[in-house]
Amino acid sequence: MRTRFKVLAALTGGLSALMVLTAALTLLPGRLPLPSSGILTGIAFAALFPLGAWTVVEGIRTGTERRHQWLAFRCLPGRVRLVVGALVVAAAVNAYAAATTESSRQTLDVREGRYYAFETSPGRRGTVEVSRQEYAELMETDQRGSLAVPGAILAVLTALALVSGEMARPAPLPR
């Protein structure tokens, strides 16, 4: 496999692992000393689009048919398949956990020592005051969702980069 595919897979896989691990840490009880979700989400999306475009371009450049992708994935070494598969599954589980634990409230603002959230339930739309504890829980829930989705997308991009690299490998010479 050429170096550019390995670099692409390392970048997408490493960033995906960081996002998935950080999203998984928000499931632990208590407040974690994580940076704000805006910083981590900004990093994830700032890297997601160029890496996604690079993966798509490399996939198009290989010029092979889509039906051969599974066979190319099976040609990867066993440990690589295991790590990529585990990363995709962990990202999907985190994204599912983020989607199912969502409440009808979203973090909004802190003004004059009071905590406010935005209520999204159909009957009570609008701003409501919440306790500090509930506000902290809403912050972690928002952070989990905003990190799990880019982590899952980057995990799939890792698999696609490795498959494209395997498909671009020159065919062995006939003997």
PDB file of C-alpha atoms in Angstrom:
ATOM      1  CA  MET A   1       0.000   0.000   0.000  1.00  0.00           C
ATOM      2  CA  ARG A   2       1.320   3.415  -0.888  1.00  0.00           C
ATOM      3  CA  THR A   3       2.382   5.850   1.806  1.00  0.00           C
ATOM      4  CA  ARG A   4      -0.314   8.423   1.037  1.00  0.00           C
ATOM      5  CA  PHE A   5      -3.040   5.906   1.890  1.00  0.00           C
ATOM      6  CA  LYS A   6      -1.301   4.973   5.132  1.00  0.00           C
ATOM      7  CA  VAL A   7      -0.970   8.638   6.096  1.00  0.00           C
ATOM      8  CA  LEU A   8      -4.620   9.284   5.269  1.00  0.00           C
ATOM      9  CA  ALA A   9      -5.745   6.251   7.279  1.00  0.00           C
ATOM     10  CA  ALA A  10      -3.535   7.257  10.219  1.00  0.00           C
ATOM     11  CA  LEU A  11      -4.919  10.804  10.252  1.00  0.00           C
ATOM     12  CA  THR A  12      -8.569   9.786  10.010  1.00  0.00           C
ATOM     13  CA  GLY A  13      -8.162   6.834  12.381  1.00  0.00           C
ATOM     14  CA  GLY A  14      -6.272   8.801  15.006  1.00  0.00           C
ATOM     15  CA  LEU A  15      -8.721  11.682  14.999  1.00  0.00           C
ATOM     16  CA  SER A  16     -11.649   9.263  15.045  1.00  0.00           C
ATOM     17  CA  ALA A  17     -10.174   7.417  18.028  1.00  0.00           C
ATOM     18  CA  LEU A  18      -9.721  10.734  19.850  1.00  0.00           C
ATOM     19  CA  MET A  19     -13.315  11.788  19.190  1.00  0.00           C
ATOM     20  CA  VAL A  20     -14.771   8.378  20.087  1.00  0.00           C
ATOM     21  CA  LEU A  21     -12.723   8.150  23.286  1.00  0.00           C
ATOM     22  CA  THR A  22     -13.682  11.665  24.348  1.00  0.00           C
ATOM     23  CA  ALA A  23     -17.364  10.944  23.629  1.00  0.00           C
ATOM     24  CA  ALA A  24     -17.112   7.713  25.629  1.00  0.00           C
ATOM     25  CA  LEU A  25     -15.565   9.578  28.566  1.00  0.00           C
ATOM     26  CA  THR A  26     -18.665  11.745  28.816  1.00  0.00           C
ATOM     27  CA  LEU A  27     -20.635   8.607  29.722  1.00  0.00           C
ATOM     28  CA  LEU A  28     -18.704   8.317  32.990  1.00  0.00           C
ATOM     29  CA  PRO A  29     -20.370   9.823  36.067  1.00  0.00           C
ATOM     30  CA  GLY A  30     -19.185  13.178  37.287  1.00  0.00           C
ATOM     31  CA  ARG A  31     -17.729  16.182  35.549  1.00  0.00           C
ATOM     32  CA  LEU A  32     -14.640  15.529  33.465  1.00  0.00           C
ATOM     33  CA  PRO A  33     -11.911  18.108  32.849  1.00  0.00           C
ATOM     34  CA  LEU A  34     -12.494  18.202  29.104  1.00  0.00           C
ATOM     35  CA  PRO A  35     -12.223  21.284  26.932  1.00  0.00           C
ATOM     36  CA  SER A  36     -15.480  22.831  25.826  1.00  0.00           C
ATOM     37  CA  SER A  37     -17.409  21.000  23.155  1.00  0.00           C
ATOM     38  CA  GLY A  38     -16.980  23.928  20.775  1.00  0.00           C
ATOM     39  CA  ILE A  39     -13.212  23.478  20.657  1.00  0.00           C
ATOM     40  CA  LEU A  40     -13.282  19.715  20.113  1.00  0.00           C
ATOM     41  CA  THR A  41     -16.160  19.885  17.649  1.00  0.00           C
ATOM     42  CA  GLY A  42     -14.398  22.650  15.743  1.00  0.00           C
ATOM     43  CA  ILE A  43     -11.257  20.522  15.488  1.00  0.00           C
ATOM     44  CA  ALA A  44     -13.284  17.513  14.351  1.00  0.00           C
ATOM     45  CA  PHE A  45     -15.209  19.338  11.645  1.00  0.00           C
ATOM     46  CA  ALA A  46     -12.183  21.370  10.531  1.00  0.00           C
ATOM     47  CA  ALA A  47     -10.372  18.113   9.859  1.00  0.00           C
ATOM     48  CA  LEU A  48     -13.405  16.140   8.687  1.00  0.00           C
ATOM     49  CA  PHE A  49     -14.052  17.998   5.456  1.00  0.00           C
ATOM     50  CA  PRO A  50     -10.495  18.047   4.037  1.00  0.00           C
ATOM     51  CA  LEU A  51      -9.873  14.443   5.093  1.00  0.00           C
ATOM     52  CA  GLY A  52     -13.234  13.388   3.666  1.00  0.00           C
ATOM     53  CA  ALA A  53     -12.503  15.117   0.366  1.00  0.00           C
ATOM     54  CA  TRP A  54      -9.048  13.544   0.262  1.00  0.00           C
ATOM     55  CA  THR A  55     -10.537  10.084   0.888  1.00  0.00           C
ATOM     56  CA  VAL A  56     -13.148  10.531  -1.849  1.00  0.00           C
ATOM     57  CA  VAL A  57     -10.546  11.783  -4.337  1.00  0.00           C
ATOM     58  CA  GLU A  58      -8.248   8.850  -3.576  1.00  0.00           C
ATOM     59  CA  GLY A  59     -11.173   6.462  -3.935  1.00  0.00           C
ATOM     60  CA  ILE A  60     -12.053   7.919  -7.331  1.00  0.00           C
ATOM     61  CA  ARG A  61      -8.426   7.853  -8.450  1.00  0.00           C
ATOM     62  CA  THR A  62      -8.204   4.106  -7.880  1.00  0.00           C
ATOM     63  CA  GLY A  63     -10.791   3.657 -10.632  1.00  0.00           C
ATOM     64  CA  THR A  64     -12.008   0.283  -9.434  1.00  0.00           C
ATOM     65  CA  GLU A  65     -15.535  -0.950  -9.079  1.00  0.00           C
ATOM     66  CA  ARG A  66     -17.433  -0.577  -5.869  1.00  0.00           C
ATOM     67  CA  ARG A  67     -18.333  -4.235  -5.633  1.00  0.00           C
ATOM     68  CA  HIS A  68     -14.675  -5.113  -5.083  1.00  0.00           C
ATOM     69  CA  GLN A  69     -14.378  -3.046  -1.905  1.00  0.00           C
ATOM     70  CA  TRP A  70     -15.325  -5.846   0.458  1.00  0.00           C
ATOM     71  CA  LEU A  71     -12.766  -8.126  -1.154  1.00  0.00           C
ATOM     72  CA  ALA A  72     -10.136  -5.413  -0.790  1.00  0.00           C
ATOM     73  CA  PHE A  73     -11.038  -5.023   2.894  1.00  0.00           C
ATOM     74  CA  ARG A  74     -10.619  -8.755   3.378  1.00  0.00           C
ATOM     75  CA  CYS A  75      -7.125  -8.527   1.880  1.00  0.00           C
ATOM     76  CA  LEU A  76      -5.991  -6.204   4.674  1.00  0.00           C
ATOM     77  CA  PRO A  77      -3.976  -7.780   7.514  1.00  0.00           C
ATOM     78  CA  GLY A  78      -6.111  -9.282  10.276  1.00  0.00           C
ATOM     79  CA  ARG A  79      -5.036  -6.856  13.000  1.00  0.00           C
ATOM     80  CA  VAL A  80      -5.767  -3.872  10.784  1.00  0.00           C
ATOM     81  CA  ARG A  81      -9.247  -5.212  10.020  1.00  0.00           C
ATOM     82  CA  LEU A  82      -9.819  -5.842  13.733  1.00  0.00           C
ATOM     83  CA  VAL A  83      -8.757  -2.326  14.752  1.00  0.00           C
ATOM     84  CA  VAL A  84     -10.758  -0.629  12.000  1.00  0.00           C
ATOM     85  CA  GLY A  85     -13.807  -2.778  12.723  1.00  0.00           C
ATOM     86  CA  ALA A  86     -13.555  -2.075  16.464  1.00  0.00           C
ATOM     87  CA  LEU A  87     -13.225   1.649  15.763  1.00  0.00           C
ATOM     88  CA  VAL A  88     -16.297   1.666  13.515  1.00  0.00           C
ATOM     89  CA  VAL A  89     -18.333  -0.343  16.062  1.00  0.00           C
ATOM     90  CA  ALA A  90     -17.222   1.846  18.997  1.00  0.00           C
ATOM     91  CA  ALA A  91     -18.081   4.981  17.027  1.00  0.00           C
ATOM     92  CA  ALA A  92     -21.498   3.594  16.105  1.00  0.00           C
ATOM     93  CA  VAL A  93     -22.213   2.625  19.726  1.00  0.00           C
ATOM     94  CA  ASN A  94     -21.200   6.098  20.915  1.00  0.00           C
ATOM     95  CA  ALA A  95     -23.375   7.762  18.294  1.00  0.00           C
ATOM     96  CA  TYR A  96     -26.288   5.520  19.282  1.00  0.00           C
ATOM     97  CA  ALA A  97     -25.755   6.300  22.985  1.00  0.00           C
ATOM     98  CA  ALA A  98     -25.690  10.003  22.190  1.00  0.00           C
ATOM     99  CA  ALA A  99     -28.912   9.740  20.193  1.00  0.00           C
ATOM    100  CA  THR A 100     -30.812   7.726  22.803  1.00  0.00           C
ATOM    101  CA  THR A 101     -29.762   9.744  25.863  1.00  0.00           C
ATOM    102  CA  GLU A 102     -30.785  13.064  24.414  1.00  0.00           C
ATOM    103  CA  SER A 103     -33.303  14.967  26.473  1.00  0.00           C
ATOM    104  CA  SER A 104     -35.797  17.525  25.338  1.00  0.00           C
ATOM    105  CA  ARG A 105     -33.516  20.282  26.626  1.00  0.00           C
ATOM    106  CA  GLN A 106     -30.421  21.818  25.134  1.00  0.00           C
ATOM    107  CA  THR A 107     -27.851  23.957  26.907  1.00  0.00           C
ATOM    108  CA  LEU A 108     -28.338  27.599  26.241  1.00  0.00           C
ATOM    109  CA  ASP A 109     -26.752  30.158  28.502  1.00  0.00           C
ATOM    110  CA  VAL A 110     -25.538  31.240  31.932  1.00  0.00           C
ATOM    111  CA  ARG A 111     -26.678  34.724  32.932  1.00  0.00           C
ATOM    112  CA  GLU A 112     -26.139  36.374  36.302  1.00  0.00           C
ATOM    113  CA  GLY A 113     -25.412  33.058  38.010  1.00  0.00           C
ATOM    114  CA  ARG A 114     -28.559  31.405  36.656  1.00  0.00           C
ATOM    115  CA  TYR A 115     -28.533  28.499  34.234  1.00  0.00           C
ATOM    116  CA  TYR A 116     -30.869  28.363  31.278  1.00  0.00           C
ATOM    117  CA  ALA A 117     -31.735  25.652  28.798  1.00  0.00           C
ATOM    118  CA  PHE A 118     -33.873  25.590  25.685  1.00  0.00           C
ATOM    119  CA  GLU A 119     -36.878  23.284  25.959  1.00  0.00           C
ATOM    120  CA  THR A 120     -37.656  21.514  22.680  1.00  0.00           C
ATOM    121  CA  SER A 121     -40.649  19.383  23.666  1.00  0.00           C
ATOM    122  CA  PRO A 122     -43.716  20.068  21.502  1.00  0.00           C
ATOM    123  CA  GLY A 123     -45.883  21.528  24.254  1.00  0.00           C
ATOM    124  CA  ARG A 124     -43.314  23.714  25.999  1.00  0.00           C
ATOM    125  CA  ARG A 125     -40.921  25.336  23.547  1.00  0.00           C
ATOM    126  CA  GLY A 126     -38.790  28.101  24.959  1.00  0.00           C
ATOM    127  CA  THR A 127     -36.193  29.042  27.540  1.00  0.00           C
ATOM    128  CA  VAL A 128     -36.407  27.490  31.007  1.00  0.00           C
ATOM    129  CA  GLU A 129     -34.262  27.899  34.110  1.00  0.00           C
ATOM    130  CA  VAL A 130     -32.463  24.729  35.240  1.00  0.00           C
ATOM    131  CA  SER A 131     -30.281  23.753  38.178  1.00  0.00           C
ATOM    132  CA  ARG A 132     -26.504  23.812  37.938  1.00  0.00           C
ATOM    133  CA  GLN A 133     -26.389  19.994  38.077  1.00  0.00           C
ATOM    134  CA  GLU A 134     -28.867  19.628  35.209  1.00  0.00           C
ATOM    135  CA  TYR A 135     -26.958  22.237  33.210  1.00  0.00           C
ATOM    136  CA  ALA A 136     -23.707  20.270  33.666  1.00  0.00           C
ATOM    137  CA  GLU A 137     -25.464  17.071  32.535  1.00  0.00           C
ATOM    138  CA  LEU A 138     -26.871  18.854  29.485  1.00  0.00           C
ATOM    139  CA  MET A 139     -23.377  20.128  28.621  1.00  0.00           C
ATOM    140  CA  GLU A 140     -21.978  16.575  28.672  1.00  0.00           C
ATOM    141  CA  THR A 141     -24.885  15.253  26.625  1.00  0.00           C
ATOM    142  CA  ASP A 142     -24.383  17.968  24.017  1.00  0.00           C
ATOM    143  CA  GLN A 143     -20.659  17.256  23.955  1.00  0.00           C
ATOM    144  CA  ARG A 144     -21.246  13.519  23.537  1.00  0.00           C
ATOM    145  CA  GLY A 145     -23.430  14.048  20.488  1.00  0.00           C
ATOM    146  CA  SER A 146     -21.174  16.616  18.900  1.00  0.00           C
ATOM    147  CA  LEU A 147     -18.154  14.318  19.216  1.00  0.00           C
ATOM    148  CA  ALA A 148     -19.701  10.927  18.472  1.00  0.00           C
ATOM    149  CA  VAL A 149     -21.016  11.812  15.013  1.00  0.00           C
ATOM    150  CA  PRO A 150     -17.721  13.154  13.560  1.00  0.00           C
ATOM    151  CA  GLY A 151     -15.947  10.218  15.232  1.00  0.00           C
ATOM    152  CA  ALA A 152     -18.214   7.760  13.415  1.00  0.00           C
ATOM    153  CA  ILE A 153     -17.762   9.527  10.081  1.00  0.00           C
ATOM    154  CA  LEU A 154     -13.980   9.568  10.510  1.00  0.00           C
ATOM    155  CA  ALA A 155     -14.008   5.849  11.403  1.00  0.00           C
ATOM    156  CA  VAL A 156     -15.790   5.060   8.137  1.00  0.00           C
ATOM    157  CA  LEU A 157     -13.334   7.302   6.266  1.00  0.00           C
ATOM    158  CA  THR A 158     -10.484   5.282   7.805  1.00  0.00           C
ATOM    159  CA  ALA A 159     -11.945   2.069   6.430  1.00  0.00           C
ATOM    160  CA  LEU A 160     -12.495   3.657   3.009  1.00  0.00           C
ATOM    161  CA  ALA A 161      -8.924   4.998   2.901  1.00  0.00           C
ATOM    162  CA  LEU A 162      -7.505   1.553   3.648  1.00  0.00           C
ATOM    163  CA  VAL A 163      -9.778  -0.098   1.100  1.00  0.00           C
ATOM    164  CA  SER A 164      -8.793   2.471  -1.544  1.00  0.00           C
ATOM    165  CA  GLY A 165      -5.133   1.870  -0.755  1.00  0.00           C
ATOM    166  CA  GLU A 166      -5.558  -1.851  -1.100  1.00  0.00           C
ATOM    167  CA  MET A 167      -7.426  -1.458  -4.388  1.00  0.00           C
ATOM    168  CA  ALA A 168      -4.729   0.853  -5.761  1.00  0.00           C
ATOM    169  CA  ARG A 169      -2.043  -1.723  -5.112  1.00  0.00           C
ATOM    170  CA  PRO A 170      -0.477  -2.858  -8.365  1.00  0.00           C
ATOM    171  CA  ALA A 171      -1.411  -6.320  -9.501  1.00  0.00           C
ATOM    172  CA  PRO A 172       1.302  -8.963  -9.147  1.00  0.00           C
ATOM    173  CA  LEU A 173       3.182  -9.811 -12.307  1.00  0.00           C
ATOM    174  CA  PRO A 174       2.195 -13.107 -13.944  1.00  0.00           C
ATOM    175  CA  ARG A 175       4.817 -15.835 -13.771  1.00  0.00           C
TER     176      ARG A 175
END
